[in-house]
PDB file of C-alpha atoms in Angstrom:
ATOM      1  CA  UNK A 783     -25.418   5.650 -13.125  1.00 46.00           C
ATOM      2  CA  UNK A 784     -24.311   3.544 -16.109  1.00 49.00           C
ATOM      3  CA  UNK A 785     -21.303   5.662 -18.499  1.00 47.00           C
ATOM      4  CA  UNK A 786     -23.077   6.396 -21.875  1.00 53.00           C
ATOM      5  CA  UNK A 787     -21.856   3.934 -24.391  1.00 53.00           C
ATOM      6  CA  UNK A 788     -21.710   6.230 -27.100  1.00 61.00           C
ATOM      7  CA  UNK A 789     -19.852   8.883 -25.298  1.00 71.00           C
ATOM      8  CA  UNK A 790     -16.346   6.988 -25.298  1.00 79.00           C
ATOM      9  CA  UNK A 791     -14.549   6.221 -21.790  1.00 82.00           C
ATOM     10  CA  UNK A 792     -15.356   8.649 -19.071  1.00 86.00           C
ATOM     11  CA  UNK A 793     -12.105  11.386 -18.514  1.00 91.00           C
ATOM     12  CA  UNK A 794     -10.105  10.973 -14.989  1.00 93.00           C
ATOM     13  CA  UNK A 795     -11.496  11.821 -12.434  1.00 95.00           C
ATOM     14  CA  UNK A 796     -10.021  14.825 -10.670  1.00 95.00           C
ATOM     15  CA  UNK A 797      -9.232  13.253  -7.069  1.00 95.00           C
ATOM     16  CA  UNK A 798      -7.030  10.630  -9.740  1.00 96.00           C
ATOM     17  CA  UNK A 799      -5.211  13.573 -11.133  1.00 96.00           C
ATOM     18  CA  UNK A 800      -4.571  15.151  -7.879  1.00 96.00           C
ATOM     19  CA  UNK A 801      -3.012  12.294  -6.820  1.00 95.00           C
ATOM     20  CA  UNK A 802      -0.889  11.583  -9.466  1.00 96.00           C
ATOM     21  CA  UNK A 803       0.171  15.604  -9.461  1.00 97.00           C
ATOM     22  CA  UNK A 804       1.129  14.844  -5.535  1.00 95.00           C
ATOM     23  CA  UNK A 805       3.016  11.826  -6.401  1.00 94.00           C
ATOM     24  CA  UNK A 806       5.147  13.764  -8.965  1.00 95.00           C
ATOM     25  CA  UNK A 807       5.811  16.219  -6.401  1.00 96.00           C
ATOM     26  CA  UNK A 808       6.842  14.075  -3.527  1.00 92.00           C
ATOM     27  CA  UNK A 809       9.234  12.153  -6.193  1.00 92.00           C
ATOM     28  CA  UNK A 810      10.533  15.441  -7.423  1.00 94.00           C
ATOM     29  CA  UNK A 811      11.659  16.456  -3.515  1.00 91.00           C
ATOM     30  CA  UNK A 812      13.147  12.852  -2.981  1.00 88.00           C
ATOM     31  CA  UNK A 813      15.061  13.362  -6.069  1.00 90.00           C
ATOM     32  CA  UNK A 814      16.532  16.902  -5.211  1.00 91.00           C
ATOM     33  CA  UNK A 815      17.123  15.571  -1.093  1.00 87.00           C
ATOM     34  CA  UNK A 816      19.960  12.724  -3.361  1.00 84.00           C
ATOM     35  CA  UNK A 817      20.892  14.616  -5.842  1.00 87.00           C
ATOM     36  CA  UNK A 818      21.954  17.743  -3.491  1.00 84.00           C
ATOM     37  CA  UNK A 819      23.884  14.626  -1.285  1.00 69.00           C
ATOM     38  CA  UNK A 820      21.335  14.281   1.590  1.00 62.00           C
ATOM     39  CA  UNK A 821      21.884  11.584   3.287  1.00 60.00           C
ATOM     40  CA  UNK A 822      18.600   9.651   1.925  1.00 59.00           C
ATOM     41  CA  UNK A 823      18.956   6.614   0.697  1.00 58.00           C
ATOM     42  CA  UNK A 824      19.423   3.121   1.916  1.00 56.00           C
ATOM     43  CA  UNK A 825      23.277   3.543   1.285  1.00 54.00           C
ATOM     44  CA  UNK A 826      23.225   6.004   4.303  1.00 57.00           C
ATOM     45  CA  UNK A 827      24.847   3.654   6.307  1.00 53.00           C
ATOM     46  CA  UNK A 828      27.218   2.159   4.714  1.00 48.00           C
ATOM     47  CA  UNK A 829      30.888   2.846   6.192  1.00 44.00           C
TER      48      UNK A 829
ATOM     49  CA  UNK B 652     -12.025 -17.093 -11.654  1.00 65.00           C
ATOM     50  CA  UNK B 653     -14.551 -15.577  -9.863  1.00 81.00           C
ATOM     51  CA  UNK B 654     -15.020 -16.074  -5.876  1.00 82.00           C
ATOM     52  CA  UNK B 655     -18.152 -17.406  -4.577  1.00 87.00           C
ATOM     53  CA  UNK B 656     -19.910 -15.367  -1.646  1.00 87.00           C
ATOM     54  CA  UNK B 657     -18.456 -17.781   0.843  1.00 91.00           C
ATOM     55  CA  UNK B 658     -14.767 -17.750  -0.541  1.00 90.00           C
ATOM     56  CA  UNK B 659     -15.093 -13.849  -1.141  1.00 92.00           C
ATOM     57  CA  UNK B 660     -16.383 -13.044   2.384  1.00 94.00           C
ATOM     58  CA  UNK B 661     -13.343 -15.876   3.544  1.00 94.00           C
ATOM     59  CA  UNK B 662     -11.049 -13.786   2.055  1.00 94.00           C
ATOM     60  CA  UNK B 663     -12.174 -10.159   2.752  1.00 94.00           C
ATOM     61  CA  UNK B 664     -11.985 -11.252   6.277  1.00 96.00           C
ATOM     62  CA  UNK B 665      -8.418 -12.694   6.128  1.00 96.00           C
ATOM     63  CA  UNK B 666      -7.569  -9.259   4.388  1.00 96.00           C
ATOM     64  CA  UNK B 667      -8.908  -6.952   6.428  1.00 96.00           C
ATOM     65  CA  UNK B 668      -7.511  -8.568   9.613  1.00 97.00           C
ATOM     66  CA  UNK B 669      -3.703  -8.525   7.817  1.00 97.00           C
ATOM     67  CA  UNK B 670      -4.307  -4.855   6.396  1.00 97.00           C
ATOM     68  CA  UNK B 671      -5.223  -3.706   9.674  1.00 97.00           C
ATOM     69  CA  UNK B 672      -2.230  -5.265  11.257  1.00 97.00           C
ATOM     70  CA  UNK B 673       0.027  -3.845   8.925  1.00 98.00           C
ATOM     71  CA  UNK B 674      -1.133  -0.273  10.288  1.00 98.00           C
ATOM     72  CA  UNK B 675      -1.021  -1.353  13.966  1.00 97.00           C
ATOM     73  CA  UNK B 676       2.567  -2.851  13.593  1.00 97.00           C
ATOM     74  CA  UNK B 677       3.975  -0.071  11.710  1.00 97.00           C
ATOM     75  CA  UNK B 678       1.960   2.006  14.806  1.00 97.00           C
ATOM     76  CA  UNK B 679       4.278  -0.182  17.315  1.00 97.00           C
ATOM     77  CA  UNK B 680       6.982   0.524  15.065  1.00 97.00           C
ATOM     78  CA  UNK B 681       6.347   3.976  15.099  1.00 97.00           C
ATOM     79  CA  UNK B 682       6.382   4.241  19.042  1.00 97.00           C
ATOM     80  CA  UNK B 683       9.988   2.639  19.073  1.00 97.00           C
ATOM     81  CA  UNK B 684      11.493   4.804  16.222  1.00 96.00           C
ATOM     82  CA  UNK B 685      10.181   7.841  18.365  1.00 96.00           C
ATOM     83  CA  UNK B 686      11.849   6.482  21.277  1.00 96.00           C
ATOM     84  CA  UNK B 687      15.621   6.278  19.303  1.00 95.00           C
ATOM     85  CA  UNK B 688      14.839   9.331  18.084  1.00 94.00           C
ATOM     86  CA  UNK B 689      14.170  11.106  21.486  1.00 94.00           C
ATOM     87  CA  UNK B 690      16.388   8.999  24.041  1.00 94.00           C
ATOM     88  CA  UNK B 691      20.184   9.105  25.075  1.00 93.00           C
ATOM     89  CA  UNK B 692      19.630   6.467  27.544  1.00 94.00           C
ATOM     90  CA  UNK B 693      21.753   3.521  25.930  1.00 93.00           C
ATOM     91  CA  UNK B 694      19.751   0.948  27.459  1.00 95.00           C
ATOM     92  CA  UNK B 695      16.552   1.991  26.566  1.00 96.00           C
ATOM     93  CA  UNK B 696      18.340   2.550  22.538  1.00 95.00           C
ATOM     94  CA  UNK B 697      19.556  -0.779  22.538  1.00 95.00           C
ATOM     95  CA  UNK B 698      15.882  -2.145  23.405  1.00 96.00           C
ATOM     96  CA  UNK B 699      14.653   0.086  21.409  1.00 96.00           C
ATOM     97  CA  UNK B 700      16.399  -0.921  17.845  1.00 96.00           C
ATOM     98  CA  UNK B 701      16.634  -4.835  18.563  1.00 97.00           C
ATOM     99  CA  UNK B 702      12.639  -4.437  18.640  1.00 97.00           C
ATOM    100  CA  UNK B 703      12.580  -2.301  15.625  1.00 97.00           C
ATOM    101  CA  UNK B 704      14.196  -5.189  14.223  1.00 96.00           C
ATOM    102  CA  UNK B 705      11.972  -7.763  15.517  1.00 97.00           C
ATOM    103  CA  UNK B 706       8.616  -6.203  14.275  1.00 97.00           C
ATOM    104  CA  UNK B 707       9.966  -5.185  11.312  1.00 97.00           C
ATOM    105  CA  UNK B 708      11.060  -8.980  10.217  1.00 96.00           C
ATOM    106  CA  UNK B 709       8.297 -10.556  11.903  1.00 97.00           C
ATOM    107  CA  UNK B 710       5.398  -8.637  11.850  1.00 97.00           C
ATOM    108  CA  UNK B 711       5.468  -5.720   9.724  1.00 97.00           C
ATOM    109  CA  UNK B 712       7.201  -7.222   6.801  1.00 97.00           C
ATOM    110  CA  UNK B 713       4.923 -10.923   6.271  1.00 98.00           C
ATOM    111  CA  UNK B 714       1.699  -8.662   7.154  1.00 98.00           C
ATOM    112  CA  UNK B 715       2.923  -6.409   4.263  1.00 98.00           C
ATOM    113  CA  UNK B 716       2.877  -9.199   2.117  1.00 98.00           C
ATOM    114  CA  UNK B 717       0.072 -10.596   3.500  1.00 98.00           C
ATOM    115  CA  UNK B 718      -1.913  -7.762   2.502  1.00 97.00           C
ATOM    116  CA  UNK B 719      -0.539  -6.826  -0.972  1.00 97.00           C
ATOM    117  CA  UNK B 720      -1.197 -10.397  -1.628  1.00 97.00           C
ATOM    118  CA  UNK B 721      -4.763 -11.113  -0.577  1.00 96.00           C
ATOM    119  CA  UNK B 722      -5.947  -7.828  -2.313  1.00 96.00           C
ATOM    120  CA  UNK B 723      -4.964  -8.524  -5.492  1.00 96.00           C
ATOM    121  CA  UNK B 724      -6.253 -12.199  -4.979  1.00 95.00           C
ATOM    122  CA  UNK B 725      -9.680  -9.993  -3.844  1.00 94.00           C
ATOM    123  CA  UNK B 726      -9.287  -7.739  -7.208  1.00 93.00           C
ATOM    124  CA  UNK B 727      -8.533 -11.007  -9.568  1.00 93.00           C
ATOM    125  CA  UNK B 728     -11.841 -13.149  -7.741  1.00 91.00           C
ATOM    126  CA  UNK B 729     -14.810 -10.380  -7.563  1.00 90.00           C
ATOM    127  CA  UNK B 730     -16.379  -7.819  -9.845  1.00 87.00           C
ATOM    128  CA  UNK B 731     -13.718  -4.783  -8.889  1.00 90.00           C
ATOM    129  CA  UNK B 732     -11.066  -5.977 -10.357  1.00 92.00           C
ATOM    130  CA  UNK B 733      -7.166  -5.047 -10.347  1.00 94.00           C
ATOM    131  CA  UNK B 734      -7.391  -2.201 -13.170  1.00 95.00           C
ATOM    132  CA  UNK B 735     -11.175  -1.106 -13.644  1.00 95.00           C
ATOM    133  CA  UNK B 736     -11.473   1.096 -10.907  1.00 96.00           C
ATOM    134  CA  UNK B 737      -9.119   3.862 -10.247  1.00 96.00           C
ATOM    135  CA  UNK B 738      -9.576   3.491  -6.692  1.00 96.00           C
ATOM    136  CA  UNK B 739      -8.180  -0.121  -7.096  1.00 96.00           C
ATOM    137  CA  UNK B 740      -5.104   0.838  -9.015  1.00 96.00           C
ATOM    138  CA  UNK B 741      -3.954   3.899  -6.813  1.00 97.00           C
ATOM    139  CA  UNK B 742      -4.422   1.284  -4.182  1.00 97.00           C
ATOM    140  CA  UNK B 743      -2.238  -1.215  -5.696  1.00 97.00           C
ATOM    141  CA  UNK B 744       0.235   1.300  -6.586  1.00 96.00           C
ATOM    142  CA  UNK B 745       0.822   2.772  -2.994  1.00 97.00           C
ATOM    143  CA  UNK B 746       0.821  -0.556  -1.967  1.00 97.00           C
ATOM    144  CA  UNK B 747       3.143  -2.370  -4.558  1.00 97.00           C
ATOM    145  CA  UNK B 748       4.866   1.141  -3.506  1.00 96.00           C
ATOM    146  CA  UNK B 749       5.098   1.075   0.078  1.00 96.00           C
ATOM    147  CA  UNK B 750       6.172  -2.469   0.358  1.00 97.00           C
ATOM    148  CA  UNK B 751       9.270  -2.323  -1.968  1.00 96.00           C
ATOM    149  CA  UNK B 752      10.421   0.747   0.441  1.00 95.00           C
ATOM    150  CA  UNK B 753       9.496  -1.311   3.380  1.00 96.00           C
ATOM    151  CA  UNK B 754      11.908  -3.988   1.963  1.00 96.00           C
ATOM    152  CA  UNK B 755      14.619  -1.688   1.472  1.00 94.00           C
ATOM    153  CA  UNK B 756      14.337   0.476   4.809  1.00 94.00           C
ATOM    154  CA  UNK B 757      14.223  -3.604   6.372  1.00 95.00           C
ATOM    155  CA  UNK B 758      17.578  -4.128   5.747  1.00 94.00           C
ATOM    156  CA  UNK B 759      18.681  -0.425   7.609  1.00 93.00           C
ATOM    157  CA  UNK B 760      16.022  -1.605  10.354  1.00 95.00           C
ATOM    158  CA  UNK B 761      18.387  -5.107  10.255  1.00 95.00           C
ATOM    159  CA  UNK B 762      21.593  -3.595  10.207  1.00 94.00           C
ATOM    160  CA  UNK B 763      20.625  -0.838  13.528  1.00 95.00           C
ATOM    161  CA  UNK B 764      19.539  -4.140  15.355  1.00 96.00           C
ATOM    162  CA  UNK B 765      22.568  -6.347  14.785  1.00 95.00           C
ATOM    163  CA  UNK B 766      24.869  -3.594  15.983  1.00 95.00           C
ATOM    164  CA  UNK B 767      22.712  -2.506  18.926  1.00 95.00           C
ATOM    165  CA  UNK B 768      22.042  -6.446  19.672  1.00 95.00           C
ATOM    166  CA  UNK B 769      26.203  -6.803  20.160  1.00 94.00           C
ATOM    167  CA  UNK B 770      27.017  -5.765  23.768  1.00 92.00           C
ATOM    168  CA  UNK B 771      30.850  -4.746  22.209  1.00 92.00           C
ATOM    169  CA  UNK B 772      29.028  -1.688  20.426  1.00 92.00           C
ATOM    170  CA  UNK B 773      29.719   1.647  22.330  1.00 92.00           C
ATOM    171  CA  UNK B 774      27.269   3.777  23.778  1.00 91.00           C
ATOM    172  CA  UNK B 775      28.559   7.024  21.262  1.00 91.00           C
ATOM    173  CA  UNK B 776      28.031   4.245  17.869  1.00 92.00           C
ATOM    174  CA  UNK B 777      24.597   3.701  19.923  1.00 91.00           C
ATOM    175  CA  UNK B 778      23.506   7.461  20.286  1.00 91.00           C
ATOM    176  CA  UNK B 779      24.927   8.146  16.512  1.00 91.00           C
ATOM    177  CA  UNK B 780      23.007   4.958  14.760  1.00 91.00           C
ATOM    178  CA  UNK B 781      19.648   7.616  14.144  1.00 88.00           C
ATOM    179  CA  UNK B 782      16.686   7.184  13.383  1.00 91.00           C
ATOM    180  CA  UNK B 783      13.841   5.956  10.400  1.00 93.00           C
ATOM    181  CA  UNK B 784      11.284   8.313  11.477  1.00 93.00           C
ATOM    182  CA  UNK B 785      10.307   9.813   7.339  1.00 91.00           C
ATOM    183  CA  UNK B 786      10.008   6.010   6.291  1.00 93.00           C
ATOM    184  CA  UNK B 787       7.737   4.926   9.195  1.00 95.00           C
ATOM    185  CA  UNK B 788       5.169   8.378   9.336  1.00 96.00           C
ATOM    186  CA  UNK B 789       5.302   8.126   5.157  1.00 94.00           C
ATOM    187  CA  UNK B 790       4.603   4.806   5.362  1.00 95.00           C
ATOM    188  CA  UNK B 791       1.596   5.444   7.715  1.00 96.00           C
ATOM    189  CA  UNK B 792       0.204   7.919   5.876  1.00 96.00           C
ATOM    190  CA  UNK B 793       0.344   6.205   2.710  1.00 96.00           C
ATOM    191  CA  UNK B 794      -0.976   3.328   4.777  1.00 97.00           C
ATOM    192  CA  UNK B 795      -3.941   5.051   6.006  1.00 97.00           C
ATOM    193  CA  UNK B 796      -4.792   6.862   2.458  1.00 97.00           C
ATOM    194  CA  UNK B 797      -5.137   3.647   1.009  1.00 97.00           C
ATOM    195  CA  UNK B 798      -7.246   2.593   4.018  1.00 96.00           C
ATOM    196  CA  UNK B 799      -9.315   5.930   3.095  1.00 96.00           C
ATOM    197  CA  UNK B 800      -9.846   4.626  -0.766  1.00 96.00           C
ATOM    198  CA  UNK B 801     -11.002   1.102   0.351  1.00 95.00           C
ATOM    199  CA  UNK B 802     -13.699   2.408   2.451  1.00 94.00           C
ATOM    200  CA  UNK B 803     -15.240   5.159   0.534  1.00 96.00           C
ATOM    201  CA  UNK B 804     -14.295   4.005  -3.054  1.00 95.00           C
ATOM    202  CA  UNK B 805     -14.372   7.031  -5.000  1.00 95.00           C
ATOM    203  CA  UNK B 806     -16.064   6.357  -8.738  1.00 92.00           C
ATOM    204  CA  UNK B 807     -13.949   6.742 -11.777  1.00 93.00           C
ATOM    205  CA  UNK B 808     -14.173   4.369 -14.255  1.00 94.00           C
ATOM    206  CA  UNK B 809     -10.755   3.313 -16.216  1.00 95.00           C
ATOM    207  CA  UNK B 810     -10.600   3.208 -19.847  1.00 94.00           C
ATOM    208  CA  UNK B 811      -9.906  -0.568 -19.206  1.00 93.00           C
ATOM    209  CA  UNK B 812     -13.197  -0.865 -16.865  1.00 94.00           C
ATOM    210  CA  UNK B 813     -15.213   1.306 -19.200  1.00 94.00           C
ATOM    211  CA  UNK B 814     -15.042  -1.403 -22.093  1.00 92.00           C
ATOM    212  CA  UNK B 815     -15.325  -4.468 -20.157  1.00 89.00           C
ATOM    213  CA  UNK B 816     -18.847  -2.607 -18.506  1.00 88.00           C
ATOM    214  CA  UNK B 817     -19.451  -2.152 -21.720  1.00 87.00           C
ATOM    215  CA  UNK B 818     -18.772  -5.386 -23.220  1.00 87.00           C
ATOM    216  CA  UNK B 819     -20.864  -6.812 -20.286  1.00 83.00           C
ATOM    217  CA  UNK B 820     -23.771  -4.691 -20.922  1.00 80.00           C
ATOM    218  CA  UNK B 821     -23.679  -5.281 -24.582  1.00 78.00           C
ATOM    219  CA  UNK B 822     -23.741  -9.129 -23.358  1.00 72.00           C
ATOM    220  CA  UNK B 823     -26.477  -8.523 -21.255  1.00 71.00           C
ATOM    221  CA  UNK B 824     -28.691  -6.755 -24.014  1.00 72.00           C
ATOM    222  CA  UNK B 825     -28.242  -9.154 -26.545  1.00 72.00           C
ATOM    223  CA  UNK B 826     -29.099 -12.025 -24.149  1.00 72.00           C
ATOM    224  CA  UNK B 827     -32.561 -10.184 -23.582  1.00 73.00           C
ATOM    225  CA  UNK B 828     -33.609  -9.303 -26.766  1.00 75.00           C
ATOM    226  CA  UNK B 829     -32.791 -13.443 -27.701  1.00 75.00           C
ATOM    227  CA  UNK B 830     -35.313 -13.999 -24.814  1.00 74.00           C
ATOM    228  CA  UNK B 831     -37.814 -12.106 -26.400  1.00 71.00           C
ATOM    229  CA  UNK B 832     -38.037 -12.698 -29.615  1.00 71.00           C
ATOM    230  CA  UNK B 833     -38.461 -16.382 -28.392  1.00 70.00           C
ATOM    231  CA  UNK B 834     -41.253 -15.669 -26.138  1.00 63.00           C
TER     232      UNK B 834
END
């Protein structure tokens, strides 16, 4: 079914947001594994 | 430029076989990370990580690129474009995504097989080289959610894809109420 043109563009759709809320979360964990000096990283095996 | 029904189908097929691949190498990848991760035997470990290193730089890498490149040449040449649908730009995101983490985690995946490749290594460096197990099962899963998105295409227009639909169907109306005010 065509949008309505006079309606303006359609909002997100809610699977979108869900995976952009996932996302934030995953990068959020990554970020606290480095920051609390897990051994993430491609620097891991360095000498 | 838009692709004819020949060059699109061409190219769909070329992209699906590559895409596929990608999942089944980083499947054969997965097998022999599983195995470093699990064995002490050192023969077996050194097999094990000069493989990893093989598939990585010969298969899993160019089929990466393979893939990220013929979908966006499929996005650019047909109606879906690269940022109308949302479906198309998550895709293209865990994609763009997965590949620049598969280039880093490459050069760990290099550096295990050059030092399990050289018989001087000792079987304790062996046992403590580890492991890339998050990287390969992330990478799967974010390989087969994007598989997911390509086959059911969930609607959800972008802002982007709204106005060009619209611009398009404004085309369209004005080119039929030309034809029949001349007929």
């Amino acid at each position: 079914m065509p949008e309505d043109a006079d309606a303006g563009p359609p909002r997100m759709p809610t699977w979108v947001k869900a995976f952009i809320v996932a996302g934030i979360v995953i990068a959020i964990a990554a970020l606290i594994i480095l920051v609390a000096g897990g051994t993430h990283g491609p620097g891991r095996h360095a000498p | 430029m838009t692709l004819g029904r020949r060059g699109r189908n061409l190219l769909l097929t070329a992209h699906l076989a590559v895409a596929v691949g990608w999942i089944g190498t980083v499947l054969a990848y997965l097998v022999l990370d599983v195995t470093v991760a699990t064995s002490r035997d050192p023969i077996v470990l050194r097999s094990a990580y000069v493989a990893m290193g093989r598939v990585a730089d010969w298969a899993i890498v160019p089929l990466a690129f393979a893939t990220l490149g013929s979908g966006v040449w499929i996005g650019l040449g047909t109606r879906w474009g690269l940022f109308r649908h949302y479906w198309v730009v998550v895709s293209l995101i865990l994609t763009v995504f997965a590949v620049v983490v598969l280039l880093v985690e490459a050069r760990v995946i290099r550096a295990y097989s050059n030092v399990a490749a050289n018989p001087e290594t000792a079987t304790s460096d062996l046992l403590a080289l580890g492991n890339t197990l998050p990287h390969s099962v992330g990478g799967l899963i974010i390989l087969l959610v994007v598989l997911a998105l390509n086959i059911y295409k969930p609607r959800g227009l972008t802002p982007y894809g709204w106005r060009k639909q619209h611009e398009a169907n404004a085309g369209c109306n004005r080119a039929r109420t030309d034809t029949a005010k001349r007929t």
